[in-house]
Short mmCIF file of C-alpha atoms in Angstrom, two decimals:
data_model
loop_
_atom_site.label_atom_id
_atom_site.label_comp_id
_atom_site.label_asym_id
_atom_site.label_seq_id
_atom_site.Cartn_x
_atom_site.Cartn_y
_atom_site.Cartn_z
CA MET I 1032 7.55 28.55 10.73
CA ASP I 1033 11.03 27.08 11.03
CA SER I 1034 11.75 23.45 10.25
CA SER I 1035 14.22 21.28 12.11
CA ASN I 1036 15.50 17.73 11.84
CA THR I 1037 14.55 15.24 14.53
CA HIS I 1038 16.25 12.04 15.59
CA ASP I 1039 13.93 10.19 13.18
CA GLY I 1040 15.45 12.17 10.29
CA GLN I 1041 12.22 13.99 9.45
CA LYS I 1042 11.68 17.71 9.04
CA HIS I 1043 8.84 19.21 10.98
CA GLY I 1044 7.05 22.50 10.94
CA ILE I 1045 6.89 23.56 7.29
CA HIS I 1046 4.75 20.64 6.11
CA GLY I 1047 2.67 20.38 9.27
CA VAL I 1048 4.08 16.98 10.21
CA GLU I 1049 4.14 17.62 13.94
CA PRO I 1050 4.95 14.80 16.41
CA ARG I 1051 2.04 12.84 17.86
CA ALA I 1052 1.75 11.00 21.16
CA VAL I 1053 1.22 7.24 21.18
CA HIS I 1054 -2.21 7.59 22.81
CA GLU I 1055 -3.43 9.46 19.72
CA SER I 1056 -3.05 6.29 17.65
CA GLN I 1057 -4.40 3.78 20.16
CA SER I 1058 -7.24 1.74 18.71
CA GLN I 1059 -9.42 -1.09 19.89
CA MET I 1060 -11.81 -3.41 18.16
CA ALA I 1061 -13.92 -6.33 19.31
CA GLU I 1062 -15.14 -9.39 17.47
CA VAL I 1063 -17.21 -12.36 18.58
CA VAL I 1064 -15.76 -15.57 17.16
CA LEU I 1065 -18.40 -17.30 15.05
CA PRO I 1066 -18.44 -20.84 13.58
CA ASN I 1067 -17.48 -19.66 10.08
CA ASP I 1068 -14.22 -18.24 11.58
CA ALA I 1069 -13.19 -21.55 13.17
CA ASN I 1070 -11.54 -24.83 12.29
CA PRO I 1071 -13.20 -28.26 12.94
CA LEU I 1072 -11.91 -28.15 16.55
CA GLY I 1073 -13.87 -24.95 17.23
CA SER I 1074 -10.77 -22.72 17.37
CA LEU I 1075 -10.33 -19.45 15.50
CA LEU I 1076 -8.38 -19.92 12.27
CA GLY I 1077 -4.89 -18.39 12.43
CA GLY I 1078 -5.40 -16.67 9.07
CA ARG I 1079 -8.62 -15.07 10.30
CA LEU I 1080 -6.82 -13.77 13.40
CA MET I 1081 -4.05 -12.40 11.16
CA HIS I 1082 -6.71 -10.62 9.08
CA LEU I 1083 -8.21 -9.02 12.20
CA ILE I 1084 -4.72 -8.04 13.43
CA ASP I 1085 -4.07 -6.33 10.09
CA ILE I 1086 -7.30 -4.34 10.40
CA ALA I 1087 -6.58 -3.34 14.01
CA GLY I 1088 -3.04 -2.31 13.07
CA ALA I 1089 -4.26 -0.27 10.12
CA MET I 1090 -6.66 1.60 12.41
CA ALA I 1091 -3.75 2.78 14.59
CA ALA I 1092 -1.64 3.66 11.53
CA HIS I 1093 -4.55 5.68 10.03
CA ARG I 1094 -5.03 7.55 13.30
CA HIS I 1095 -1.34 8.38 13.57
CA SER I 1096 -0.70 9.35 9.95
CA HIS I 1097 -4.11 10.85 9.06
CA SER I 1098 -3.53 9.11 5.74
CA HIS I 1099 -4.26 6.05 3.67
CA VAL I 1100 -1.93 3.22 4.68
CA VAL I 1101 -0.83 -0.08 3.19
CA THR I 1102 0.58 -3.09 5.01
CA ALA I 1103 4.28 -3.55 4.25
CA SER I 1104 4.98 -6.48 6.56
CA MET I 1105 3.91 -8.52 9.52
CA ASP I 1106 7.20 -9.23 11.23
CA HIS I 1107 6.27 -11.45 14.02
CA ILE I 1108 3.18 -13.05 15.43
CA ASP I 1109 2.82 -15.19 18.51
CA PHE I 1110 -0.27 -17.37 18.88
CA ARG I 1111 -0.18 -17.91 22.64
CA GLN I 1112 -3.50 -19.61 23.33
CA PRO I 1113 -6.43 -20.81 21.23
CA VAL I 1114 -9.49 -18.64 20.72
CA HIS I 1115 -12.78 -20.54 20.62
CA ILE I 1116 -16.20 -20.10 19.05
CA GLY I 1117 -18.21 -17.70 21.19
CA ASP I 1118 -15.16 -15.93 22.65
CA LEU I 1119 -15.10 -12.13 22.66
CA LEU I 1120 -11.83 -11.18 20.99
CA ILE I 1121 -10.42 -7.73 21.82
CA LEU I 1122 -7.61 -6.33 19.66
CA LYS I 1123 -5.63 -3.32 20.91
CA SER I 1124 -3.16 -1.48 18.70
CA SER I 1125 -0.89 1.56 18.75
CA VAL I 1126 1.98 2.99 16.77
CA ASN I 1127 5.28 2.11 18.46
CA ARG I 1128 7.47 4.29 16.25
CA ALA I 1129 7.32 6.21 13.00
CA PHE I 1130 10.10 6.59 10.48
CA ASN I 1131 9.99 8.63 7.24
CA THR I 1132 6.92 7.14 5.57
CA SER I 1133 6.49 3.96 7.60
CA MET I 1134 5.22 3.09 11.06
CA GLU I 1135 5.64 0.06 13.28
CA VAL I 1136 2.39 -0.90 14.97
CA GLY I 1137 2.04 -3.34 17.84
CA VAL I 1138 -1.18 -5.33 18.20
CA LYS I 1139 -2.15 -7.33 21.27
CA CYS I 1140 -5.12 -9.69 21.24
CA TRP I 1141 -7.13 -10.63 24.29
CA VAL I 1142 -10.09 -12.86 24.95
CA GLU I 1143 -12.54 -11.37 27.39
CA ASN I 1144 -14.83 -13.58 29.41
CA TYR I 1145 -17.75 -11.19 29.65
CA ILE I 1146 -19.41 -13.30 32.36
CA SER I 1147 -16.50 -13.42 34.82
CA GLY I 1148 -14.91 -10.17 33.64
CA THR I 1149 -11.49 -11.82 33.14
CA THR I 1150 -9.17 -11.50 30.16
CA ARG I 1151 -6.35 -13.61 28.77
CA HIS I 1152 -3.65 -12.60 26.31
CA VAL I 1153 -3.93 -14.83 23.22
CA ALA I 1154 -1.69 -13.25 20.56
CA SER I 1155 0.69 -10.40 19.74
CA ALA I 1156 2.08 -9.09 16.47
CA TYR I 1157 4.25 -6.33 14.96
CA LEU I 1158 3.32 -4.86 11.61
CA THR I 1159 4.79 -2.17 9.38
CA PHE I 1160 2.48 0.19 7.51
CA VAL I 1161 3.41 2.79 4.90
CA ALA I 1162 1.45 6.01 4.47
CA VAL I 1163 0.37 6.69 0.89
CA ASP I 1164 -1.62 9.30 -0.98
CA GLU I 1165 -4.55 8.63 -3.33
CA ARG I 1166 -2.13 7.61 -6.12
CA GLY I 1167 -0.20 5.20 -3.89
CA LYS I 1168 2.86 7.44 -3.52
CA HIS I 1169 4.60 7.31 -0.14
CA ARG I 1170 4.03 10.31 2.08
CA PRO I 1171 5.75 11.47 5.27
CA VAL I 1172 4.33 10.58 8.66
CA PRO I 1173 4.65 12.40 11.97
CA PRO I 1174 7.18 11.06 14.46
CA VAL I 1175 5.95 9.39 17.63
CA THR I 1176 6.44 11.04 20.99
CA PRO I 1177 6.59 8.26 23.59
CA GLU I 1178 5.49 9.45 27.03
CA THR I 1179 5.37 6.48 29.40
CA GLU I 1180 8.23 4.13 30.24
CA ASP I 1181 6.45 1.31 28.38
CA GLU I 1182 5.99 3.51 25.31
CA LYS I 1183 9.68 4.51 25.43
CA ARG I 1184 10.71 0.84 25.64
CA ARG I 1185 8.46 -0.08 22.68
CA TYR I 1186 9.86 2.90 20.75
CA GLU I 1187 13.46 1.73 21.26
CA ASP I 1188 12.55 -1.90 20.53
CA ALA I 1189 10.90 -0.82 17.25
CA GLY I 1190 14.17 0.79 16.15
CA ARG I 1191 16.06 -2.44 16.84
CA ARG I 1192 13.45 -4.48 14.95
CA ARG I 1193 13.73 -2.10 11.99
CA ASP I 1194 17.51 -2.49 11.95
CA LEU I 1195 17.08 -6.27 12.04
CA ARG I 1196 14.56 -6.16 9.15
CA LYS I 1197 17.01 -4.13 7.06
CA TRP I 1198 19.83 -6.57 7.87
CA GLU I 1199 17.65 -9.57 6.92
CA ILE I 1200 16.65 -7.96 3.62
CA GLY I 1201 20.29 -7.19 2.88
CA SER I 1202 21.29 -10.77 3.71
CA ARG I 1203 18.63 -12.20 1.39
CA THR I 1204 19.71 -9.87 -1.40
CA LYS I 1205 23.35 -10.91 -1.02
CA ALA I 1206 22.38 -14.60 -0.97
CA LYS I 1207 20.56 -14.22 -4.32
CA GLU I 1208 23.60 -12.63 -6.00
#
């Protein structure tokens, strides 16, 4: 089997790291918000939502990489609306783009009113996960093959966010010197 370089800089074929479609990583989880997850106002704690977002993101990263993964960063999170005790929280995640050993995962959170059948978008986040083996060493991940226009947009946006992360890290390093 011949190997070739892709636009992500990975070699494919020899090591069996074949590209995967976004839909192969898509994950969904549901959680009913209980009193022990809420603040005194009856709203879901932000830290608890971040914990659930991390789990939902890891599910997509596991599905894409077929590997153990560790959270490297949570770049951005928007808390758009409060989530209340008794709400059914739905978290949907998928890998936006894969690099050498890391993956950007997008997570969107919805509250579903199971009586009326309506949903409302309550939060979104971008996380980076790194694939690791049993000893914690980084391992290569398959590239993402975006198929829909939305997936292609998210793929391109993920590249820009990665460039921005690298620039910010470089700026912080220079500021410390």
